[in-house]
Coordinates of C-alpha atoms in Angstrom, one line a residue:
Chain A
X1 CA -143.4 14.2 -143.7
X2 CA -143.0 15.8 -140.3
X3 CA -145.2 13.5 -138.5
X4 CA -143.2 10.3 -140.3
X5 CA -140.1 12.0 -138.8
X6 CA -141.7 12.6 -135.9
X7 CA -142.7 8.7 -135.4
X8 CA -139.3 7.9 -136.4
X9 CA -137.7 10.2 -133.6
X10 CA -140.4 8.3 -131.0
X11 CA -139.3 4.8 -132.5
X12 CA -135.1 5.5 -131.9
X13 CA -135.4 7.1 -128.8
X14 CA -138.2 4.7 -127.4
X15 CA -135.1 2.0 -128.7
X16 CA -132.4 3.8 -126.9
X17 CA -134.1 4.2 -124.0
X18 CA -135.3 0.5 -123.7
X19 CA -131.2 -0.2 -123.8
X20 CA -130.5 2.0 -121.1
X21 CA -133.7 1.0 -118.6
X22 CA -132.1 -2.8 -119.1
X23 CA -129.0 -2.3 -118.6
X24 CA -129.9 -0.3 -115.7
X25 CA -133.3 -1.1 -113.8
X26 CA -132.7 -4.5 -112.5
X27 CA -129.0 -3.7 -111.2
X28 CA -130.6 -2.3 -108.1
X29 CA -132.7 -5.3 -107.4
X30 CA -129.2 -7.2 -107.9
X31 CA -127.3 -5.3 -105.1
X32 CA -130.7 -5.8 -102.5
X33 CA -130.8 -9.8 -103.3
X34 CA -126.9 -9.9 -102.9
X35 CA -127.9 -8.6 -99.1
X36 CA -126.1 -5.5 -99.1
X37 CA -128.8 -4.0 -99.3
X38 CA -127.3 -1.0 -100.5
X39 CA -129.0 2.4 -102.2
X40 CA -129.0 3.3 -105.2
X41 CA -126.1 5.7 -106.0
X42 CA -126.6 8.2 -108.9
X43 CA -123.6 8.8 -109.3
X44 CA -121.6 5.5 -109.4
X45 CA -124.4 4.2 -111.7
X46 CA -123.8 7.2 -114.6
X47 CA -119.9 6.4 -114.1
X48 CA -120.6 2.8 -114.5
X49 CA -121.9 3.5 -117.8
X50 CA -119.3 5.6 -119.2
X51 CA -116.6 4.2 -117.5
X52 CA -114.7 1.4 -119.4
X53 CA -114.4 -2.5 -118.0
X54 CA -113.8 -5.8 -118.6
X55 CA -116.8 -6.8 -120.1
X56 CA -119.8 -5.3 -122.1
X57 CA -122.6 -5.3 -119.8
X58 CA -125.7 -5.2 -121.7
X59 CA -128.4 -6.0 -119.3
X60 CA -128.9 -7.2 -115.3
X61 CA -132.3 -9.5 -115.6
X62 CA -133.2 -10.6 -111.6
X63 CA -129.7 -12.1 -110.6
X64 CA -128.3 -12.8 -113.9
X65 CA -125.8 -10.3 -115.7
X66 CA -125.9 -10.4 -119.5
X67 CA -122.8 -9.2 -120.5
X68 CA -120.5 -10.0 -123.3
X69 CA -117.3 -11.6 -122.6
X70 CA -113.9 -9.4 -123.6
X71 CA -110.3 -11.1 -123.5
X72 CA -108.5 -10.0 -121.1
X73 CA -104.4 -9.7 -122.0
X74 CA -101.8 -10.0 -118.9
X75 CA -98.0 -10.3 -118.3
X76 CA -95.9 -10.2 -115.5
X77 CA -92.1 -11.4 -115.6
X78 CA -92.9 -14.3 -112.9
X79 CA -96.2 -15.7 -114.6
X80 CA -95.9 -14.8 -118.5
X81 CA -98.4 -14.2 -120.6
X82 CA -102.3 -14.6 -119.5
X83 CA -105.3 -14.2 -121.7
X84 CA -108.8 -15.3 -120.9
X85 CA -112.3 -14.3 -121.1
X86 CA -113.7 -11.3 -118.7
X87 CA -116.2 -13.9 -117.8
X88 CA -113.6 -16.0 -115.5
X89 CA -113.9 -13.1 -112.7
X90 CA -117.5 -13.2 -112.7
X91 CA -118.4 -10.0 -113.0
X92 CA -115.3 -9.0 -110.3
X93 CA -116.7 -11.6 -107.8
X94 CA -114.1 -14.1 -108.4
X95 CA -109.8 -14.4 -108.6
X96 CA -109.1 -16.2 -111.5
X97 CA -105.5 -17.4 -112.0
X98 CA -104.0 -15.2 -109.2
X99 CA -105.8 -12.0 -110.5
X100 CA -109.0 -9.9 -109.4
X101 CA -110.5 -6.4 -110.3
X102 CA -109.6 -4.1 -107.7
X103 CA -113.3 -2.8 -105.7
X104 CA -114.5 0.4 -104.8
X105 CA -112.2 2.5 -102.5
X106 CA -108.8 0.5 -103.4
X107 CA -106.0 1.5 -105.3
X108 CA -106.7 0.6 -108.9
X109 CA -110.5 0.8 -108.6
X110 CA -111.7 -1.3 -111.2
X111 CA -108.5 -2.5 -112.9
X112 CA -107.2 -6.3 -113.0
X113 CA -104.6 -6.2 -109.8
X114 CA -102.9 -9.3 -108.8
X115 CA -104.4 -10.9 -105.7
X116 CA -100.6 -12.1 -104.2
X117 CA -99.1 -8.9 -103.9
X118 CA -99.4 -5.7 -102.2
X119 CA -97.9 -1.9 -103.2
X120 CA -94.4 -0.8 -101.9
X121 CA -95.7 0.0 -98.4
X122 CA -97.4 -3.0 -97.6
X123 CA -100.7 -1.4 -98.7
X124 CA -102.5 -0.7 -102.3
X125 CA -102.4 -3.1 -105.0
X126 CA -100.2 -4.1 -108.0
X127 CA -101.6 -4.3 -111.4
X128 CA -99.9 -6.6 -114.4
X129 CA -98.9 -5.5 -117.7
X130 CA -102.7 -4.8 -118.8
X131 CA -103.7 -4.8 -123.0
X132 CA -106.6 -6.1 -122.2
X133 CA -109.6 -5.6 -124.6
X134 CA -112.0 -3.5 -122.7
X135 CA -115.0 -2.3 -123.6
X136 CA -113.9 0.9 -124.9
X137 CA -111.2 -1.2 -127.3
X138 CA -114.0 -3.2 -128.3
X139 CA -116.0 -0.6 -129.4
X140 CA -112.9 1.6 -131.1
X141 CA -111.7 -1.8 -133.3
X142 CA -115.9 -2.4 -134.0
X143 CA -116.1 1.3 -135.0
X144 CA -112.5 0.9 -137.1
X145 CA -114.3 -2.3 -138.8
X146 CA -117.5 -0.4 -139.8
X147 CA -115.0 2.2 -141.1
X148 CA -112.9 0.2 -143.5
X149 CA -115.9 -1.9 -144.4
X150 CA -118.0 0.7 -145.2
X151 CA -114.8 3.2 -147.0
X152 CA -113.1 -0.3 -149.1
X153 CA -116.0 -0.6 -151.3
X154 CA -116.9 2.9 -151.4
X155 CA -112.9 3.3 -152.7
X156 CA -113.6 0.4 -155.6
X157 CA -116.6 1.9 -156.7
X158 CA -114.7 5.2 -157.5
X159 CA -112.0 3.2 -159.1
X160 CA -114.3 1.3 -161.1
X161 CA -116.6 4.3 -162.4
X162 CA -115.1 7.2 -161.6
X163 CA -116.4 9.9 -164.3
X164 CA -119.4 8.7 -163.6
X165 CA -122.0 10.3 -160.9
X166 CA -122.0 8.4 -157.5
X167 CA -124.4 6.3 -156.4
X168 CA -125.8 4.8 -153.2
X169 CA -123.2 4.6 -150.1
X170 CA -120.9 6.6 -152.5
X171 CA -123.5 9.7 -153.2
X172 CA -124.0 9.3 -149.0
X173 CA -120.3 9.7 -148.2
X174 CA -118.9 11.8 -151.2
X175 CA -120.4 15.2 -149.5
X176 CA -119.0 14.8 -146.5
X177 CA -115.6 13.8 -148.2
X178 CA -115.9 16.9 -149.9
X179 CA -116.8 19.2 -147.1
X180 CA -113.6 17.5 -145.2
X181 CA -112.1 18.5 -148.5
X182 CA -113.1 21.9 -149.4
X183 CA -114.3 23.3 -146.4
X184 CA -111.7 22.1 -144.0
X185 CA -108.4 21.5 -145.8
X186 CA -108.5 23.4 -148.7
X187 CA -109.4 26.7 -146.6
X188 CA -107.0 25.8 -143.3
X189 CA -104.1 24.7 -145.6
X190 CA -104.0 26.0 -148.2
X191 CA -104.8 24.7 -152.0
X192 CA -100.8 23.4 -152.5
X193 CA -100.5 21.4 -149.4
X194 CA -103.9 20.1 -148.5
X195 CA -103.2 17.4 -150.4
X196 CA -100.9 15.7 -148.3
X197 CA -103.2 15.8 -145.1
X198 CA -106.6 14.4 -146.8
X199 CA -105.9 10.8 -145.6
X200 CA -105.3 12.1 -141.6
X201 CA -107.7 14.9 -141.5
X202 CA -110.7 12.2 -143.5
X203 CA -109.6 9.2 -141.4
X204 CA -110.1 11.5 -137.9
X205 CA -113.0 13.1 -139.0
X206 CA -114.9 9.5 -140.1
X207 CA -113.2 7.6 -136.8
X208 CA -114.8 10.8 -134.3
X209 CA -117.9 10.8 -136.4
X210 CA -118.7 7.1 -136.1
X211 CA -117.4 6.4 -132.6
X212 CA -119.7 9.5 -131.3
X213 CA -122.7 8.3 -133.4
X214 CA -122.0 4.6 -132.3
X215 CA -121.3 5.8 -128.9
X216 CA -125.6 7.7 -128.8
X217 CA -126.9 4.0 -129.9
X218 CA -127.4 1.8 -126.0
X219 CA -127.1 -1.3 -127.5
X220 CA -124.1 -3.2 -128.6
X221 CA -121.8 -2.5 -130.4
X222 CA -122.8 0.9 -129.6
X223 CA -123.4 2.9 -126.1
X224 CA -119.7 2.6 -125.7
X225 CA -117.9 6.1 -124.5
X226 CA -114.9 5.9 -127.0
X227 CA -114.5 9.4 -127.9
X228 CA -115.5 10.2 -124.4
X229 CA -112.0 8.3 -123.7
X230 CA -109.4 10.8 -122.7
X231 CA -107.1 8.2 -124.4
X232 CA -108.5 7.8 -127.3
X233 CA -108.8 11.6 -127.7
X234 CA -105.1 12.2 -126.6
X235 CA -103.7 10.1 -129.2
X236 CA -105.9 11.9 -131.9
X237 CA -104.4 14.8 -130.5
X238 CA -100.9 13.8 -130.1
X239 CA -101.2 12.3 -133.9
X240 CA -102.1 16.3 -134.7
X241 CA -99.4 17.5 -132.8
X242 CA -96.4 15.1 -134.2
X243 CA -98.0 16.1 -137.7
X244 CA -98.4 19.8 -137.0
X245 CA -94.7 19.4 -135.4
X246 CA -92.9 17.4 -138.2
X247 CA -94.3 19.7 -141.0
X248 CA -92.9 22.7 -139.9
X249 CA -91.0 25.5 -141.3
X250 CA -88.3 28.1 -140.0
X251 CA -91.4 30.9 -140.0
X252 CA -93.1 28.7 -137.8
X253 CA -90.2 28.4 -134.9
X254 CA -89.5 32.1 -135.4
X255 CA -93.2 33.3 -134.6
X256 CA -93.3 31.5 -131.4
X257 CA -89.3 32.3 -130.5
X258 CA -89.6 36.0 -131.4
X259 CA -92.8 36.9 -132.8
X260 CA -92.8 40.2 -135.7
X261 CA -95.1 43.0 -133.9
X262 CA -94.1 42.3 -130.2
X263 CA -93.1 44.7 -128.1
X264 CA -89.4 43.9 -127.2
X265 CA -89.6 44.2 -123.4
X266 CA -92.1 41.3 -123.4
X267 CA -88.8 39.2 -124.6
X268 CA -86.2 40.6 -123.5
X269 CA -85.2 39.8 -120.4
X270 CA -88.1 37.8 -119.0
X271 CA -88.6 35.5 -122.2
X272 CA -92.2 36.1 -121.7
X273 CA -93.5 35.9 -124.8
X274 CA -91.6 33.4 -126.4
X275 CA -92.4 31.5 -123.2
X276 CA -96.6 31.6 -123.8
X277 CA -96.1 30.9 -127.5
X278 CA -94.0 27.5 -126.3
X279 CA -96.7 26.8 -124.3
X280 CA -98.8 27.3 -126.7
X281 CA -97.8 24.3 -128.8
X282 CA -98.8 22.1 -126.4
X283 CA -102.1 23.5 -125.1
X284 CA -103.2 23.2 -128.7
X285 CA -103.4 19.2 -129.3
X286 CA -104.1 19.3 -125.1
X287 CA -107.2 21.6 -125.4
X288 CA -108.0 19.5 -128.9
X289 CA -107.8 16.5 -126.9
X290 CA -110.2 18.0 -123.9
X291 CA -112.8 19.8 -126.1
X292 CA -113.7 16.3 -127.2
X293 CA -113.2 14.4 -124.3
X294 CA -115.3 16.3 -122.0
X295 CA -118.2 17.4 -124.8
X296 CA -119.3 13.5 -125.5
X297 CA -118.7 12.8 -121.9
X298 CA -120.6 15.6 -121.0
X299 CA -123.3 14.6 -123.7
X300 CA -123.2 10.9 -121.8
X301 CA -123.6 12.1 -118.7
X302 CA -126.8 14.5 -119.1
X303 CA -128.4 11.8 -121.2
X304 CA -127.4 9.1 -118.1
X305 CA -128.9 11.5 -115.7
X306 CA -132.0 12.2 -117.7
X307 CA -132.7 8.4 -117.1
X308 CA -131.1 8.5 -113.4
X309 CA -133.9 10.7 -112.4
X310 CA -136.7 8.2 -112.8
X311 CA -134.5 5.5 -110.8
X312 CA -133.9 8.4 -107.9
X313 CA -138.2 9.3 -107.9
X314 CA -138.9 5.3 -108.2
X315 CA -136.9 4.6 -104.9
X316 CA -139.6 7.4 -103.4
X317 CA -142.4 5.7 -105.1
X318 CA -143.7 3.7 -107.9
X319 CA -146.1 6.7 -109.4
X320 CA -142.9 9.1 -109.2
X321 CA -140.7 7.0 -110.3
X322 CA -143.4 6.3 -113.9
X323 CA -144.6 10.0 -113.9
X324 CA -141.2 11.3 -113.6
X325 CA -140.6 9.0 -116.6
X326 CA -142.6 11.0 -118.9
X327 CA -140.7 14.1 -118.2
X328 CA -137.2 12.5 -118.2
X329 CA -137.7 10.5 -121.2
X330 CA -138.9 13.7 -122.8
X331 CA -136.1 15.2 -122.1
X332 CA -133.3 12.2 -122.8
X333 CA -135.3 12.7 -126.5
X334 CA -134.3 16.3 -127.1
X335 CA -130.9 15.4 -125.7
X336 CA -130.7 12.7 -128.3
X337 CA -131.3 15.0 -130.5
X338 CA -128.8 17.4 -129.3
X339 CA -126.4 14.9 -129.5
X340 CA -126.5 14.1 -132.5
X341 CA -126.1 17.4 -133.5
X342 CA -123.0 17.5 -130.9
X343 CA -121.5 14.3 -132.9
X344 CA -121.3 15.9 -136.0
X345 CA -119.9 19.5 -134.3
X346 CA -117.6 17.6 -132.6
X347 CA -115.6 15.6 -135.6
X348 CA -116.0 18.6 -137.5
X349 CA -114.5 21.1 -134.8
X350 CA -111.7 18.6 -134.1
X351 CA -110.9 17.7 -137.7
X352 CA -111.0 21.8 -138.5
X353 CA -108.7 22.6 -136.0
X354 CA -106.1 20.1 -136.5
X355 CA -106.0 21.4 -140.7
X356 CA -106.0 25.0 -139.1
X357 CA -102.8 23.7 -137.0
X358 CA -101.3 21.9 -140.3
X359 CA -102.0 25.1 -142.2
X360 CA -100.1 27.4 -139.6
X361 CA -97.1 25.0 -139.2
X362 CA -96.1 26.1 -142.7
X363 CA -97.6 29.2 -144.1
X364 CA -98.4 28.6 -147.6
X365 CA -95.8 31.5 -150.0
X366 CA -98.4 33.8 -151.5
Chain B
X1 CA -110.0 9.3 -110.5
X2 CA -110.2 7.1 -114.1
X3 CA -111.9 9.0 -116.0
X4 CA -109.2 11.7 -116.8
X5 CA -106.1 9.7 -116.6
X6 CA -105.6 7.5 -119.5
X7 CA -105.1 4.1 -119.4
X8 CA -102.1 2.8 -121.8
X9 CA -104.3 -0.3 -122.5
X10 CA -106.4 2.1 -124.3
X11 CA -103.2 4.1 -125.5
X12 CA -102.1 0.7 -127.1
X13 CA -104.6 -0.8 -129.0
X14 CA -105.7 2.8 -129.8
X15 CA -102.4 3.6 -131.3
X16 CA -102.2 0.1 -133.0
X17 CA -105.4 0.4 -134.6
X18 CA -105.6 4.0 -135.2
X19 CA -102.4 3.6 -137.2
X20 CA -103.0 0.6 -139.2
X21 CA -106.5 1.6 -140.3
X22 CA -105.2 5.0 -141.3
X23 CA -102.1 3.2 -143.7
X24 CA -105.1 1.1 -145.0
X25 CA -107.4 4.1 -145.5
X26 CA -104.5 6.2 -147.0
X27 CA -103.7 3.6 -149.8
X28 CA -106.5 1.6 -150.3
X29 CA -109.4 4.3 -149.9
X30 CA -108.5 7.7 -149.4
X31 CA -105.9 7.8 -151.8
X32 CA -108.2 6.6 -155.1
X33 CA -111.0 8.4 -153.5
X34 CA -109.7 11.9 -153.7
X35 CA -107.3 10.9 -157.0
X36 CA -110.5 9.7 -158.2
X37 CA -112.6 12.7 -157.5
X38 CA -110.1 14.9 -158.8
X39 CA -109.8 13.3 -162.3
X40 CA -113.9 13.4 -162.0
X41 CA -113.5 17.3 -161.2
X42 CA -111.0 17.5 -164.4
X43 CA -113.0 15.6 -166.5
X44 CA -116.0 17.7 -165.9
X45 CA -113.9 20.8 -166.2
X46 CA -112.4 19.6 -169.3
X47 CA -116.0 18.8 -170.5
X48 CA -117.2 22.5 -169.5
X49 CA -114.8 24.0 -171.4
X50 CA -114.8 22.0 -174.7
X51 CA -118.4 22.8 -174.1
X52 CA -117.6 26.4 -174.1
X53 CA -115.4 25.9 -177.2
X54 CA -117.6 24.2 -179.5
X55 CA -120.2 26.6 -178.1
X56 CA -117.9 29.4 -179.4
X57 CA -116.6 27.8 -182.4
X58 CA -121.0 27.6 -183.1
X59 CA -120.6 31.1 -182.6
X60 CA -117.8 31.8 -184.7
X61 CA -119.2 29.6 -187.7
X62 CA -123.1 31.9 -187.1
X63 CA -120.8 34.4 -187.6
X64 CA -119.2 33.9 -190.5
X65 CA -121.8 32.0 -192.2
X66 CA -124.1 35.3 -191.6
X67 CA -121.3 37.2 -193.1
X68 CA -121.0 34.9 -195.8
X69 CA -125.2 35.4 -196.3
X70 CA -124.6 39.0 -195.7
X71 CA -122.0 38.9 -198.4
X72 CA -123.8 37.3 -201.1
X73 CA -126.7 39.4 -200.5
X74 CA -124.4 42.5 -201.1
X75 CA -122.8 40.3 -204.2
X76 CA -126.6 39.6 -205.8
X77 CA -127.4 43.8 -204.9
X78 CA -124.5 44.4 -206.9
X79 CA -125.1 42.5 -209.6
X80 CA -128.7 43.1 -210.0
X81 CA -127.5 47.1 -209.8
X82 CA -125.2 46.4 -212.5
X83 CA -127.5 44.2 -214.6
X84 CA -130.2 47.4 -214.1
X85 CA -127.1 49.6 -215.0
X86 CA -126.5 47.7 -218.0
X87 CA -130.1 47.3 -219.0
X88 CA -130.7 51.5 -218.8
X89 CA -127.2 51.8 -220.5
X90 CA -128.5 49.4 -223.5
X91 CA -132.0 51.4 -223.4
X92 CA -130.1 54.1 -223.8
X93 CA -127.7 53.7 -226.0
X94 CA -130.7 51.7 -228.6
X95 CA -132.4 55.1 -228.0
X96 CA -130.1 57.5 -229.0
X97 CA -129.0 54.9 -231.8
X98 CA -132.9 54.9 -232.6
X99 CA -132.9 59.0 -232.2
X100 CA -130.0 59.3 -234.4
X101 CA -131.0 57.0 -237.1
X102 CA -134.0 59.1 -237.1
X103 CA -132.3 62.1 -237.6
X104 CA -130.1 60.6 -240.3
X105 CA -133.3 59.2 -242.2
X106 CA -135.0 62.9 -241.5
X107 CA -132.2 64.1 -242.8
X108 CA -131.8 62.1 -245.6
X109 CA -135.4 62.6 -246.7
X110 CA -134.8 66.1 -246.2
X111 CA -132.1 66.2 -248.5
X112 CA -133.8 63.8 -251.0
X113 CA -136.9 66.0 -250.5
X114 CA -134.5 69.3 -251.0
X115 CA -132.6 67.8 -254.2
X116 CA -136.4 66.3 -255.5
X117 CA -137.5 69.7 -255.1
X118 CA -134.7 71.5 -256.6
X119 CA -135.1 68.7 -259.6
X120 CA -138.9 70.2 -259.4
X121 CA -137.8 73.7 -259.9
X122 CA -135.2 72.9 -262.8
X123 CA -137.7 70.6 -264.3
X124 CA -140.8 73.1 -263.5
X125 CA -137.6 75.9 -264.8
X126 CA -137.2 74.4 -268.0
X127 CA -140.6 74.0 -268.7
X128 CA -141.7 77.7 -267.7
X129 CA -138.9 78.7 -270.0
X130 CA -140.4 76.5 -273.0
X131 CA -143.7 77.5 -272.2
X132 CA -142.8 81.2 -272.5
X133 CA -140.4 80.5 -275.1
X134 CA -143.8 79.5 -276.9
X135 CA -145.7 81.9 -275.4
X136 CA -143.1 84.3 -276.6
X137 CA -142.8 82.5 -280.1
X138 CA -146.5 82.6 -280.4
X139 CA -147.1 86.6 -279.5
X140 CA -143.7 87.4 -281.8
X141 CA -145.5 85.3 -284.4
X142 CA -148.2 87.7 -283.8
X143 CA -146.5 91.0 -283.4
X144 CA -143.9 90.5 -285.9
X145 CA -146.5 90.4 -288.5
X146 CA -145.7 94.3 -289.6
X147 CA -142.0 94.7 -290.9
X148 CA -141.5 97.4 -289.1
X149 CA -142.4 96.1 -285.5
X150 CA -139.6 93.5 -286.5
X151 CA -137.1 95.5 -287.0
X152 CA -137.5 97.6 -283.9
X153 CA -137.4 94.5 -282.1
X154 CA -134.5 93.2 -283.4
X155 CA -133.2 96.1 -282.2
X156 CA -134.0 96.3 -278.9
X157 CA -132.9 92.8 -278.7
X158 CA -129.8 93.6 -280.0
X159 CA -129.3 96.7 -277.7
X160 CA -130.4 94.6 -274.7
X161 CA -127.6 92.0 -275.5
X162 CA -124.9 94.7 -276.0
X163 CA -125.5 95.7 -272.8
X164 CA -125.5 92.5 -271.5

């Protein structure tokens, strides 16, 4: 049992890595044919990765990128509406239609600016009204697809049996629905209310889950960094806060305005405390929002670096750049591993706090 | 630097999809999901506890039924104390009815013994007195052959009854 685990472990990492080496290796040979002849930069390369763009690169083999095409979505009030493939700049080599990703050490680094135009002191750039769908859109809608194809029949099979035990993807899933269920909500909330949060606090804790899991796979339509998105993990957090916000009682407002068991010097005259518990309400969702952000880019990065390692020791020399391989790879494994673990601690750390939030916006009458 | 400020791009299409996969989670899957597991929940509950009931009502019947045994084993003592009962009284009572015929018949052969006897006394009576009535005939015959041992006999006799 243990060794077939073992294997398996071997078999997914020696996957994941083979994802990362392609999209990687050749992208230094690409930069010393184009005749810049320039080194290879640890840092910009792990940014690259996480970073999101225009287009899904997948793989760099001699000259030619492999990369998937994303529409790009553009309006300005002179020129309208624009949408075309990612592919039409080339991989930022090429204008297209009066537009060109900003380069390194420009305003806008890496955005679509528009070529004709220059910032308000003749200098900088001017980007367009930009919905294009990056990579990191890509890989949210893909993981939002998996999500309702996977929960729509899971939801008819319950409707169509549901005294009946569950079985296959519905056994899989209905633990973790109950763990959202009783060991989240039901504790946080409170058994009257929970109710009424299931569908947020199940729909965030499935979307983090399968963006962080998508987000360890290298290949298409994973390797992505969506939860590693300060975006994407603001809005999950603002959702928590307007919901924490709008389900509020009087109790609530009077615990952070003048809070029972407070001295009264640390309110009255400097509002002090009333002042930190304000503040509080909005480094709750921000340090939700952060916690999440910064743990599965953290968890990208040390991964990235794992494999950056054998890059830095192959620019010294063949043999250290293989031997180092064995160590690194090693270690990208365990880190794997740890991330997985991470994905799961994650959407269950995010989901518990925001029913901990709900739960203390209205305290449940005992 | 872009990795911590957020791009509304992202923001948008976040938002957009974020919201309209949670309205069609909410109605189309989480909503008959926990509904669903809920009526499950009940319907194992409910099935627990009739469980429990018919399990107590099982109980309750053992019970009752061993009461009921229990009962009919006291009836059956009692009636096989009272049949016993009745049996010695009958023994009894045919005893002392035996006894006391016994007594009646001993009694009755006592008397008819005692009133035979007495009938033999009267009878054996009667005949001692005709016997000596001859005896005495025969020895008067004999002593009254001389006149004058008649005579003073006669009056003897006579002075015997006078007194009498």
């Amino acid at each position: 049992m243990s060794r077939r685990i073992l294997s398996f472990g071997f078999l997914v990492a020696a996957l994941l890595t083979a994802g990362h080496l392609f999209g990687s290796a050749p992208k230094e040979q690409h930069d010393s044919a184009d005749g810049k002849k320039t080194k290879f930069e640890p840092g910009k390369f792990i940014l690259d990765h996480v970073m999101d763009s225009y287009e899904w690169h997948i793989m760099t083999a001699g000259k030619t990128h492999v990369s998937i095409p994303l529409p790009v979505i553009l309006y300005t009030k002179e020129k309208g509406l624009d949408v075309f493939f990612s592919s039409r700049f080339h991989h930022g080599h090429e204008t297209w239609k009066g537009y060109r990703i900003a380069g390194e050490g420009e305003d806008n680094e890496g955005k679509i600016v528009l070529t004709d135009r220059k910032g308000a002191e003749g200098s900088g750039t001017v980007r367009p009204i930009d919905l294009s769908i990056t990579k990191t859109v890509t890989a949210m809608l893909v993981s939002m697809i998996f999500i309702l194809l996977i929960f729509l029949p899971v939801a008819r099979k319950y409707l169509k049996n549901s005294t009946r035990a569950p079985s296959g993807l519905q056994s899989l899933l209905e633990p973790v629905i109950l763990f959202v269920r009783d060991d989240i909500a039901k504790p946080s909330i409170g058994d009257k209310r929970y109710e009424k949060f299931m569908p947020f606090l199940l729909t965030v804790f499935f979307f983090i889950l399968f963006n962080n899991l998508l987000g360890v796979i290298p290949i298409p339509p994973g390797g992505a960094n969506v939860t590693g998105n300060v975006a994407i993990t603001g809005i999950l957090a603002l959702a928590t806060f307007i919901i924490t916000t709008f389900s509020t009682d009087r109790k609530y407002w009077i615990h952070i305005f003048n809070a029972p068991g407070v001295p009264w010097w640390l309110k009255f005259p400097i509002p002090l405390m009333p002042f930190i518990e304000l503040l509080g309400v909005f480094i709750k969702p921000l340090v939700l929002c952060i916690r999440l952000f910064a743990n599965m880019l953290a968890g990208h990065f040390i991964a990235l670096s794992f494999i950056v390692l054998i890059f830095i020791f192959g620019q010294l020399s063949w043999i250290a750049g293989y031997g180092s391989s064995v160590i690194s790879i090693t270690f990208y494994i365990f880190m794997l591993f740890l991330e997985l673990l991470v994905c799961f601690i994650q959407a269950y750390v995010f989901t518990l706090l925001s029913a901990i939030y709900f739960g203390m916006a209205k305290e449940e009458h005992h | 630097m872009g990795l911590i400020s957020p791009d509304y791009g992202t923001i948008f299409w976040m938002v957009l999809a974020f919201s309209v996969v949670f309205f069609i989670l909410r109605k189309y899957a989480w909503g008959p999901i926990m509904k669903m597991l809920k009526e499950r929940e009940q319907s194992i509950e409910n099935a627990l506890q009739s469980a429990e009931m018919a399990r107590e009502e099982m109980a309750r019947l053992k019970g009752s039924h061993e009461e009921m045994m229990h009962e009919a084993r006291m009836e059956r003592e009692k009636l096989m104390e009272e049949a016993r009962r009745i049996k010695e009284q009958m023994i009894d009572r045919a005893r002392d009815e035996a006894s006391q015929e016994t007594v009646k018949l001993l009694e009755q052969a006592r008397r008819h013994i005692e009133s035979e006897k007495l009938q033999a006394v009267s009878e054996i009576r009667d005949q001692v007195a005709s016997l000596s009535v001859e005896i005495a005939e025969k020895i008067l015959r004999k002593q009254l052959k001389d006149r004058k041992e008649q005579e003073s006999l006669i009056k003897d006799q006579l002075h015997d009854l006078k007194l009498n």
